[in-house]
mmCIF file of C-alpha atoms and ligand atoms in Angstrom:
data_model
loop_
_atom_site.group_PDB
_atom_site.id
_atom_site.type_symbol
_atom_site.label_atom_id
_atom_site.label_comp_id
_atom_site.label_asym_id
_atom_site.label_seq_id
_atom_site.Cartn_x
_atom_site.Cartn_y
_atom_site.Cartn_z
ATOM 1 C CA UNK A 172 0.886 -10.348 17.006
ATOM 2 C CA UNK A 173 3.343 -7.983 16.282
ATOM 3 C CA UNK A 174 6.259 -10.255 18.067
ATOM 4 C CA UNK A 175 6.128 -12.563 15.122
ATOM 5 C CA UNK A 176 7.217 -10.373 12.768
ATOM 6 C CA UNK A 177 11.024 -10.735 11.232
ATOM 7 C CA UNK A 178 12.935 -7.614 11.069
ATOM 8 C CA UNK A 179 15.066 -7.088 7.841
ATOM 9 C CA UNK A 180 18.791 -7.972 8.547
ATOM 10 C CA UNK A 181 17.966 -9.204 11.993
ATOM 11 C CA UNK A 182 20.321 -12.251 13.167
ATOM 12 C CA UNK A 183 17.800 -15.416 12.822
ATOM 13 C CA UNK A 184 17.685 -18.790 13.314
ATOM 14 C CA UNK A 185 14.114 -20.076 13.133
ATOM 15 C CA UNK A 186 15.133 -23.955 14.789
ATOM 16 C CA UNK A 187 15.263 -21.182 17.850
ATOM 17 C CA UNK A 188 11.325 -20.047 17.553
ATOM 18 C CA UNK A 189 8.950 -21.935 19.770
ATOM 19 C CA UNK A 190 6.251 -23.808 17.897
ATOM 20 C CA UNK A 191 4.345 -24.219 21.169
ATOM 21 C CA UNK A 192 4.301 -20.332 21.921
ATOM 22 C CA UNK A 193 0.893 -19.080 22.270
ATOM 23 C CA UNK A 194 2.219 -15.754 24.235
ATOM 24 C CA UNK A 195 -0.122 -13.427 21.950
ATOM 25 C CA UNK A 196 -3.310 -14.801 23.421
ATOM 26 C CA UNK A 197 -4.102 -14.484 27.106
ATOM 27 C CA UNK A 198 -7.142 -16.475 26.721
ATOM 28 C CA UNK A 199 -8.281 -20.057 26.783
ATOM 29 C CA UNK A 200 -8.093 -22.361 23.759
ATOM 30 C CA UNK A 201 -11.786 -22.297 23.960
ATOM 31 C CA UNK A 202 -11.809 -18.739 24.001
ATOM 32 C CA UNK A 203 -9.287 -18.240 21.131
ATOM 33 C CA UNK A 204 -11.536 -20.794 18.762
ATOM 34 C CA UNK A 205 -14.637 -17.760 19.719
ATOM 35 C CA UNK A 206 -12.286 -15.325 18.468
ATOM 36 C CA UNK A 207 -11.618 -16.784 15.791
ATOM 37 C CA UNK A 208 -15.017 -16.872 14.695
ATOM 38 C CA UNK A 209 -15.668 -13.030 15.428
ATOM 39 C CA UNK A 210 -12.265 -12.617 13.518
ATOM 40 C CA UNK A 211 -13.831 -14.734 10.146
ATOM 41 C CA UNK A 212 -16.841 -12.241 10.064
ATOM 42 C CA UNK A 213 -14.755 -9.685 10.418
ATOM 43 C CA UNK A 214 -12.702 -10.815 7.438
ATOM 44 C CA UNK A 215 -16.336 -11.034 4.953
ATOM 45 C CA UNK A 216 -17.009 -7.606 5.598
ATOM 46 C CA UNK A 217 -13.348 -6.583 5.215
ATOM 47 C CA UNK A 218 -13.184 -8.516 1.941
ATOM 48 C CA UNK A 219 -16.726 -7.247 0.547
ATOM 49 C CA UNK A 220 -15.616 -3.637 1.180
ATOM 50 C CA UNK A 221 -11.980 -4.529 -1.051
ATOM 51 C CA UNK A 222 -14.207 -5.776 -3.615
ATOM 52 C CA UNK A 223 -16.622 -2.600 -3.609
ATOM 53 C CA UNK A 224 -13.562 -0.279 -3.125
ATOM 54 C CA UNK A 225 -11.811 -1.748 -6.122
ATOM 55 C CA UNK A 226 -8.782 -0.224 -4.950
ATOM 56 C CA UNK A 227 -6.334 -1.814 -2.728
ATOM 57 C CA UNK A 228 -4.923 -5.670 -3.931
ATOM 58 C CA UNK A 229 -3.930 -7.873 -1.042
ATOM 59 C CA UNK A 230 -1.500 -10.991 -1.543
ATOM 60 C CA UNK A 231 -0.741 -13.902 1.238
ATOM 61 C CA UNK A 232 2.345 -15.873 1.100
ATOM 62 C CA UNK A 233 1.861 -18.861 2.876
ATOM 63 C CA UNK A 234 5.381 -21.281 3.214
ATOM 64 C CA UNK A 235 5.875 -23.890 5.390
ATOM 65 C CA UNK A 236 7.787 -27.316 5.685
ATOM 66 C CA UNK A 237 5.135 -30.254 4.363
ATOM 67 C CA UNK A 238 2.591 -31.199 7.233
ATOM 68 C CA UNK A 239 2.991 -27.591 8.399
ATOM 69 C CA UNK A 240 -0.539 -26.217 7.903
ATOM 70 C CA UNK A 241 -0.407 -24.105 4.883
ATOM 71 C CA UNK A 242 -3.826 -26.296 3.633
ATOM 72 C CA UNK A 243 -5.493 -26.044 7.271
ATOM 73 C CA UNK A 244 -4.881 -22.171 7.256
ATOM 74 C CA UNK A 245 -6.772 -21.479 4.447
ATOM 75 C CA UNK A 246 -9.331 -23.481 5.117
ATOM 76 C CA UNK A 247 -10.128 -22.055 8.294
ATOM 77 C CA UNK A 248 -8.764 -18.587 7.671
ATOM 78 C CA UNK A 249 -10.742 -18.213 4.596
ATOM 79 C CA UNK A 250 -14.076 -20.254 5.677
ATOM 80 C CA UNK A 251 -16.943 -17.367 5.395
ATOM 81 C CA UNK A 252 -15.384 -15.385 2.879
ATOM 82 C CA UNK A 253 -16.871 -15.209 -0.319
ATOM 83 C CA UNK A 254 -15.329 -17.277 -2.937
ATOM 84 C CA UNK A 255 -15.666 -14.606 -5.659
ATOM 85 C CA UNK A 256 -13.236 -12.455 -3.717
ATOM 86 C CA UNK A 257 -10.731 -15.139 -3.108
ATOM 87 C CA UNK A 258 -7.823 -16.850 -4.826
ATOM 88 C CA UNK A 259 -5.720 -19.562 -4.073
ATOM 89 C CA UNK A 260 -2.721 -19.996 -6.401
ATOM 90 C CA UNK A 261 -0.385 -23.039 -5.746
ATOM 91 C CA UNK A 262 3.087 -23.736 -6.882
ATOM 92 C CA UNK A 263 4.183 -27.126 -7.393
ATOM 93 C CA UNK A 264 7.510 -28.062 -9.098
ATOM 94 C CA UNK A 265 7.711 -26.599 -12.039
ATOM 95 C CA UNK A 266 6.783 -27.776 -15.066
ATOM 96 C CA UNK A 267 9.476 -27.265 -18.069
ATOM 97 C CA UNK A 268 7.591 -24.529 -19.970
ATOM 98 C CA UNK A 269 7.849 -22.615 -16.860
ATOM 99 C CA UNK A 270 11.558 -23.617 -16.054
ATOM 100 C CA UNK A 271 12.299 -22.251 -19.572
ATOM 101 C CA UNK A 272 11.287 -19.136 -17.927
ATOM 102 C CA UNK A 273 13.199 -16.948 -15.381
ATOM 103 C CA UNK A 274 11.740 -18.076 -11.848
ATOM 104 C CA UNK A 275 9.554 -15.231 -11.232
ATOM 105 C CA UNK A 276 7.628 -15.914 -14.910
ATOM 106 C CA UNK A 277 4.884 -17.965 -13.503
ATOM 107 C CA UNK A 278 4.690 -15.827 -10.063
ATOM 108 C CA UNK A 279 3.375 -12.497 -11.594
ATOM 109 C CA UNK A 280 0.274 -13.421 -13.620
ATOM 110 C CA UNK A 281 -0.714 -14.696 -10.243
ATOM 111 C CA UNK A 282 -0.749 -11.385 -8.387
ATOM 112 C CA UNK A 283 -3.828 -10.085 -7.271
ATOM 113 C CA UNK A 284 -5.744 -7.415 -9.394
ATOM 114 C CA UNK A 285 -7.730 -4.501 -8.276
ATOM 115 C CA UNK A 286 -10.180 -5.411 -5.459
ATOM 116 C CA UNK A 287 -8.965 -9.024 -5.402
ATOM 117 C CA UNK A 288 -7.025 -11.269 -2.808
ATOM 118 C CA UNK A 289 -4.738 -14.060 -3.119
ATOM 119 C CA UNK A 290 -3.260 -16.519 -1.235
ATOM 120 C CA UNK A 291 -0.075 -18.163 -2.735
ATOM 121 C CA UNK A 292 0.236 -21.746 -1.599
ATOM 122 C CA UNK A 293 4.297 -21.637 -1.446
ATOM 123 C CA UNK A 294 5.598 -18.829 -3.615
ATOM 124 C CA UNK A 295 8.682 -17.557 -5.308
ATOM 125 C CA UNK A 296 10.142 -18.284 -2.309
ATOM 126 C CA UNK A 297 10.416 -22.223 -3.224
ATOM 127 C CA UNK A 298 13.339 -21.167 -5.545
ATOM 128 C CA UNK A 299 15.683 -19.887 -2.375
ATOM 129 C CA UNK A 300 14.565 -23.472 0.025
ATOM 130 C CA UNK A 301 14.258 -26.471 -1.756
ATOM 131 C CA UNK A 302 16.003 -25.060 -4.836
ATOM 132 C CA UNK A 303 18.970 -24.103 -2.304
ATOM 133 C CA UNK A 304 18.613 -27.023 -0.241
ATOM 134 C CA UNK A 305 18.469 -29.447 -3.401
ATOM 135 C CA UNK A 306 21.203 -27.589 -5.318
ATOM 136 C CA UNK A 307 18.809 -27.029 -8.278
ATOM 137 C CA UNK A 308 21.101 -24.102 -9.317
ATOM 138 C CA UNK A 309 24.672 -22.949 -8.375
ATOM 139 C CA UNK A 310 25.028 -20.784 -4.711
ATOM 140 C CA UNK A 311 25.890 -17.596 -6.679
ATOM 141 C CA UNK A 312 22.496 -18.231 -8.849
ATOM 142 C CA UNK A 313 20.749 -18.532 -5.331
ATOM 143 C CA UNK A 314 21.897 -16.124 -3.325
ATOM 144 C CA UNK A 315 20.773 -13.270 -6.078
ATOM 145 C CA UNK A 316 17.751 -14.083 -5.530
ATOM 146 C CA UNK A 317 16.867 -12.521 -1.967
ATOM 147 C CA UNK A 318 17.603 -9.227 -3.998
ATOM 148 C CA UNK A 319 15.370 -9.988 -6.954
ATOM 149 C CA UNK A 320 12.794 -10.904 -4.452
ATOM 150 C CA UNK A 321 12.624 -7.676 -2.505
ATOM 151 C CA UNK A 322 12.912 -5.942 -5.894
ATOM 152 C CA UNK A 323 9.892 -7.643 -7.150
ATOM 153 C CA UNK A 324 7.987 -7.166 -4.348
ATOM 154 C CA UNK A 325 8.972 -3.416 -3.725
ATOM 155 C CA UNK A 326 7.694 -2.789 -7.052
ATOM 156 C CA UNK A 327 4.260 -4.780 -6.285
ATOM 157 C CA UNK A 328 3.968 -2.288 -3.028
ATOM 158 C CA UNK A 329 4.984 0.290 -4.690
ATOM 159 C CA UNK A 330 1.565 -0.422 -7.540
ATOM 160 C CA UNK A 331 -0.431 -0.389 -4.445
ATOM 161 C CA UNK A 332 -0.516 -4.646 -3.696
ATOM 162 C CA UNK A 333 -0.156 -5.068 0.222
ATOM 163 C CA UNK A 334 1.783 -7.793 1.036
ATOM 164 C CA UNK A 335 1.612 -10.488 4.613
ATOM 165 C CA UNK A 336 3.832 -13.163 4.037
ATOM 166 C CA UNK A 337 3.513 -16.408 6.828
ATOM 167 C CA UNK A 338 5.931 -18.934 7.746
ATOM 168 C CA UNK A 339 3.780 -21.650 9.544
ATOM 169 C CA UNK A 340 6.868 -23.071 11.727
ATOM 170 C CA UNK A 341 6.371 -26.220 13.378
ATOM 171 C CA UNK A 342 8.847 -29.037 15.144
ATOM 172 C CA UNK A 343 10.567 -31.823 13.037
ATOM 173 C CA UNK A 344 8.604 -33.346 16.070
ATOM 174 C CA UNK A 345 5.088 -32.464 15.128
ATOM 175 C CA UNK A 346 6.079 -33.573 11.638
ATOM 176 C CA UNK A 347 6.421 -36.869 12.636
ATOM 177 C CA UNK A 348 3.366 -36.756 14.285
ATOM 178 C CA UNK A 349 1.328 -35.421 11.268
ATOM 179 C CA UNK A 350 2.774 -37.882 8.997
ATOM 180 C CA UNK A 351 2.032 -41.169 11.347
ATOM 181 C CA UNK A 352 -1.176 -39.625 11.251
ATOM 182 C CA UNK A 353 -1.250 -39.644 7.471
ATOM 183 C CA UNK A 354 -0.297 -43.201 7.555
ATOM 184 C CA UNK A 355 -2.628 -44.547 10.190
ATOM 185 C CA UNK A 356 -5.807 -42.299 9.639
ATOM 186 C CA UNK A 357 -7.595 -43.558 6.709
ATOM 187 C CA UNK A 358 -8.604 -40.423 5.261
ATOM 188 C CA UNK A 359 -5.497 -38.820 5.436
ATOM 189 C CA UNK A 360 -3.679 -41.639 3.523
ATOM 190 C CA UNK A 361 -4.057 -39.689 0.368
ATOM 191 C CA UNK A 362 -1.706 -37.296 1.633
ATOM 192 C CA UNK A 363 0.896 -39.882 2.403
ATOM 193 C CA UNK A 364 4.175 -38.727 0.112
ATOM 194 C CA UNK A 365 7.281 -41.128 0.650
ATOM 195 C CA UNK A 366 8.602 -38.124 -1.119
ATOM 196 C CA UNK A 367 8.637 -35.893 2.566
ATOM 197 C CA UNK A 368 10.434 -38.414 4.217
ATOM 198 C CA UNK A 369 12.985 -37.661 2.385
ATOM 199 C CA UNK A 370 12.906 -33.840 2.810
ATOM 200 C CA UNK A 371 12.526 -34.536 6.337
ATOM 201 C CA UNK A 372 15.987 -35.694 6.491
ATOM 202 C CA UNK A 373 17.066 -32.285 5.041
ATOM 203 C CA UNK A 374 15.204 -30.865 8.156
ATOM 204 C CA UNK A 375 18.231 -28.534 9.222
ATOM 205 C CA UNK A 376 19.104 -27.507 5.637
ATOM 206 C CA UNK A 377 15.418 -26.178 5.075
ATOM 207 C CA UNK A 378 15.829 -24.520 8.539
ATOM 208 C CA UNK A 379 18.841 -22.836 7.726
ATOM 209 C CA UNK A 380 17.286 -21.638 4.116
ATOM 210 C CA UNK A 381 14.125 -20.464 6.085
ATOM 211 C CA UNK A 382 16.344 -18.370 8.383
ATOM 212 C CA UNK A 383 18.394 -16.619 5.746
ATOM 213 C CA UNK A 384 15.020 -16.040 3.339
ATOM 214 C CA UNK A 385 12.842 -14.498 6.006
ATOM 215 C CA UNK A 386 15.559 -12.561 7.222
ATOM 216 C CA UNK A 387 17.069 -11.182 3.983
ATOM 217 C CA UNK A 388 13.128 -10.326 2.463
ATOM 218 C CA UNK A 389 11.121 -9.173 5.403
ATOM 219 C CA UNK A 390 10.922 -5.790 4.460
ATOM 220 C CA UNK A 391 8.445 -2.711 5.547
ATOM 221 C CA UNK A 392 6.178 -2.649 2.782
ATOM 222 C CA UNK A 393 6.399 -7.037 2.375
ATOM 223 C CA UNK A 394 6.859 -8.754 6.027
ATOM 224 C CA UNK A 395 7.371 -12.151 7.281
ATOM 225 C CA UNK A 396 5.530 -13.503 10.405
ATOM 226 C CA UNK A 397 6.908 -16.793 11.733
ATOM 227 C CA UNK A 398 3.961 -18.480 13.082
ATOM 228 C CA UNK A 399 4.280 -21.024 15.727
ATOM 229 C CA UNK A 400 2.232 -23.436 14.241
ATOM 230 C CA UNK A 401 2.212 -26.746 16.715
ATOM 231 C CA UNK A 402 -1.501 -25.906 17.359
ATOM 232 C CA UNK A 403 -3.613 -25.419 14.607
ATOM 233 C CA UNK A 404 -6.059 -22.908 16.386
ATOM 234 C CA UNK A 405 -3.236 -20.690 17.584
ATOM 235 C CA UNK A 406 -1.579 -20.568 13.975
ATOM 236 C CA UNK A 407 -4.809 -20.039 12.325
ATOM 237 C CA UNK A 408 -5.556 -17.192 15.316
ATOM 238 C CA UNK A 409 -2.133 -15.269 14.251
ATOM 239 C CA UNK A 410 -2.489 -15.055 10.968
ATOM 240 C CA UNK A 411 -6.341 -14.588 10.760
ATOM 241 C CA UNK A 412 -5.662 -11.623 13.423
ATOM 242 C CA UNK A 413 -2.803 -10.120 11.260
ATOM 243 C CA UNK A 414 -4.676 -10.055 8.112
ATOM 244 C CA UNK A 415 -7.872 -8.487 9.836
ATOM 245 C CA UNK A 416 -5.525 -5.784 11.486
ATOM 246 C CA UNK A 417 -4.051 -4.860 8.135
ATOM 247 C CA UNK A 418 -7.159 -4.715 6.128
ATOM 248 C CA UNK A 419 -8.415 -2.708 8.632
ATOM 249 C CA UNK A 420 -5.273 -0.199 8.551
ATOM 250 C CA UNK A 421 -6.397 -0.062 4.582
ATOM 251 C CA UNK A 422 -9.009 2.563 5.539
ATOM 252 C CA UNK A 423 -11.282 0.932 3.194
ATOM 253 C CA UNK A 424 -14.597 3.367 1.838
ATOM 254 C CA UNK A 425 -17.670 1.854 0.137
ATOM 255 C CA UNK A 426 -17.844 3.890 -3.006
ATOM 256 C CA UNK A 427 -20.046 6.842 -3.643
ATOM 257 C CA UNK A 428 -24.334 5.387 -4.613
ATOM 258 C CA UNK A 429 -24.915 7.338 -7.715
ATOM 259 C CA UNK A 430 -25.774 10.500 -7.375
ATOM 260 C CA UNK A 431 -29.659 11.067 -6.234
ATOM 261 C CA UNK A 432 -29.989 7.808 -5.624
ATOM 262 C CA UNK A 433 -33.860 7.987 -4.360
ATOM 263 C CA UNK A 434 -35.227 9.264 -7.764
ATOM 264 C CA UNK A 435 -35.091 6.242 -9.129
ATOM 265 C CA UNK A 436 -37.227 4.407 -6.199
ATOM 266 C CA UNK A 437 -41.096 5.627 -8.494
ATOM 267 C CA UNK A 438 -38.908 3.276 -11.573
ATOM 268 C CA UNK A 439 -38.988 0.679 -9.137
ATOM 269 C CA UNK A 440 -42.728 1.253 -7.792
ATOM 270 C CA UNK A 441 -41.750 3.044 -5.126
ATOM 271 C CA UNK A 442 -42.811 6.125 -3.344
ATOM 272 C CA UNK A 443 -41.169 9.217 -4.149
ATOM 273 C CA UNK A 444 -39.586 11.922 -1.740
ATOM 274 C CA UNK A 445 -39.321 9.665 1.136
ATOM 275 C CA UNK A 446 -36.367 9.931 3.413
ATOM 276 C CA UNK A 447 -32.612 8.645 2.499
ATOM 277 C CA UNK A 448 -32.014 5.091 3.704
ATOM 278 C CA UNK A 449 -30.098 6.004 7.636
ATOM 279 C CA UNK A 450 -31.359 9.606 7.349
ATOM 280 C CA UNK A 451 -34.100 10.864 9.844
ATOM 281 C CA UNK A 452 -37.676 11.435 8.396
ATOM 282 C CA UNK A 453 -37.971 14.912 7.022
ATOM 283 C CA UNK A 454 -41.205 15.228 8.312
ATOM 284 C CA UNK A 455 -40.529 14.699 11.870
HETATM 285 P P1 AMP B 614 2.833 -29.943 -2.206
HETATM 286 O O1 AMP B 614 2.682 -28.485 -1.888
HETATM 287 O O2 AMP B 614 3.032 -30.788 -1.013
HETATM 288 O O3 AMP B 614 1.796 -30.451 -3.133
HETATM 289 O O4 AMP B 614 4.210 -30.098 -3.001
HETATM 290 C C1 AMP B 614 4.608 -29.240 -3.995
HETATM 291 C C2 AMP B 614 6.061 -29.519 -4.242
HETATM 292 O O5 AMP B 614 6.523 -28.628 -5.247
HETATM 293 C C3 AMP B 614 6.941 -29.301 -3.022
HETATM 294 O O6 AMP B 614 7.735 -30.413 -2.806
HETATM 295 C C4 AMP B 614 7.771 -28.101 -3.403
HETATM 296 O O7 AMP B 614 9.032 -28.102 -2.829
HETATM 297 C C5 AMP B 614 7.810 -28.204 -4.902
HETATM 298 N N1 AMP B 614 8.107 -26.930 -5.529
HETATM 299 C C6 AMP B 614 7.369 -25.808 -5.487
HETATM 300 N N2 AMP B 614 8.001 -24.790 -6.122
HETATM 301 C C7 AMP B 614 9.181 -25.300 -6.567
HETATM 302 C C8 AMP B 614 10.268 -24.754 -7.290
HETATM 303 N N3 AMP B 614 10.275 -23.482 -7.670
HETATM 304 N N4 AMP B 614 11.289 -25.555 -7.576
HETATM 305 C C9 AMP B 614 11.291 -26.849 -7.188
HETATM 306 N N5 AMP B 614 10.300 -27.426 -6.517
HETATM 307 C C10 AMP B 614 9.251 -26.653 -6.194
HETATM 308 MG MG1 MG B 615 3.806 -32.140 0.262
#
């Protein structure tokens, strides 16, 4: 999965990434939705052991243009992991309290804490694409920003948070597709925003601010994948396999039982001087 990743500085133009690669897996679709399942167990242990480690603080960046999956991924990604060790934080426009603020104000208290991981449903990033592509705020305001960013998150790697950050890329094709579908599937109407056919017409603009924002921020200690993110089992494949591969890197340790554990077992009723749980009877 490696291929995906954006190196720092690298030349980039994203509207050049195929949505419909699925190079990383030599396998069937069928076979890729098995992994997948493996991959989600895999993930519950993972996350149990952050939370008994208490250590290491993980943080997902999920972006994408609307329709692009960012919902779909965590519900699949995240399906079998317990909910106590999971949090989603979402950023919608911002409200004026938090434009009052400088841009990163409402990002922090969001990060993850000791033990925990969180997914951020679009990010800081929001404020170098549809800020940029909108004109919220001046170029030069802008353009500052990539520097902040890697700032920021240098000094959130540096305080021991590991950072993945996704860009779920699909076709201004498939996004016509998805929203039909949100107009002709009854259950999907809900999602129906006039609102993103009107960011669809700024389709190149948002391209061109993806480009420059995963290639100015994807850093060592804070990359960017760009997932190709036509299918919705392939997407939720990369991304599922990334985060498995890096909380496995983690080296992750359950922490020590108190000391002597077995003394307590006559508190609890039970026999005394019997052999440690995994440990070979004495006796024999
Ligand atoms: P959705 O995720 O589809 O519910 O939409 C959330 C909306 O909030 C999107 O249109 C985003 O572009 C917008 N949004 C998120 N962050 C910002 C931001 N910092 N500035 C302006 N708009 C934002
Ligand atoms: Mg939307």
């Amino acid at each position: 999965m490696d291929k995906y990743r954006i190196r720092q500085g690298e030349e980039l133009d994203v509207r050049k990434l195929d949505p419909d690669d699925h190079s990383a897996w030599e396998g069937s679709k069928e076979e890729g939705k098995q992994r997948l399942v493996e991959l989600r167990k895999e993930l519950a242990s993972l996350q149990e052991l952050l939370y008994a480690e208490g250590k290491h603080r993980v943080l997902v960046v999920l972006q994408a243009m609307d329709t692009g999956g960012k919902d779909g991924t965590i519900r699949s990604v995240f399906e079998g992991v317990n909910p106590q060790g999971v949090r989603v934080a979402s950023f919608k426009a911002p409200t004026p309290i938090e434009l009052a603020h400088d841009y990163l104000w409402r990002i922090h208290p969001q990060v993850p804490g000791k033990g925990e991981l969180v997914v951020f449903n679009r990010s800081h990033y929001e404020d170098v694409l549809v800020v940029r592509v909108h004109n919220l705020v001046p170029k030069a305001v802008w353009r500052r920003r990539y520097r902040h960013i890697v700032d920021f998150e240098r000094m959130l790697a540096d305080e021991g948070v590991t950072i993945l950050k996704f860009y779920l890329h699909i076709s201004a094709d498939e996004q016509k597709k998805r929203l039909l579908e949100r107009i002709e599937k009854p259950e999907k109407r809900w999602k129906f925003n006039p609102g993103d056919l009107e960011e669809r017409k700024l389709w190149d603009n948002y391209m061109a601010a993806y480009s420059d924002a995963l290639r100015r921020t994807s850093t060592k200690f804070a990359p960017w994948y760009a997932v190709p993110a036509n299918s919705n089992w392939y997407r939720n494949l990369v991304v599922l396999s990334v985060l498995v591969d890096t909380l496995r890197k983690l080296k992750m340790k359950y922490p020590s039982p108190v000391e002597n554990i077995t003394q307590y077992r006559p508190a609890l009723g039970g026999k005394d001087g019997e052999a440690e749980p995994d440990q070979p009877d004495r006796e024999a």
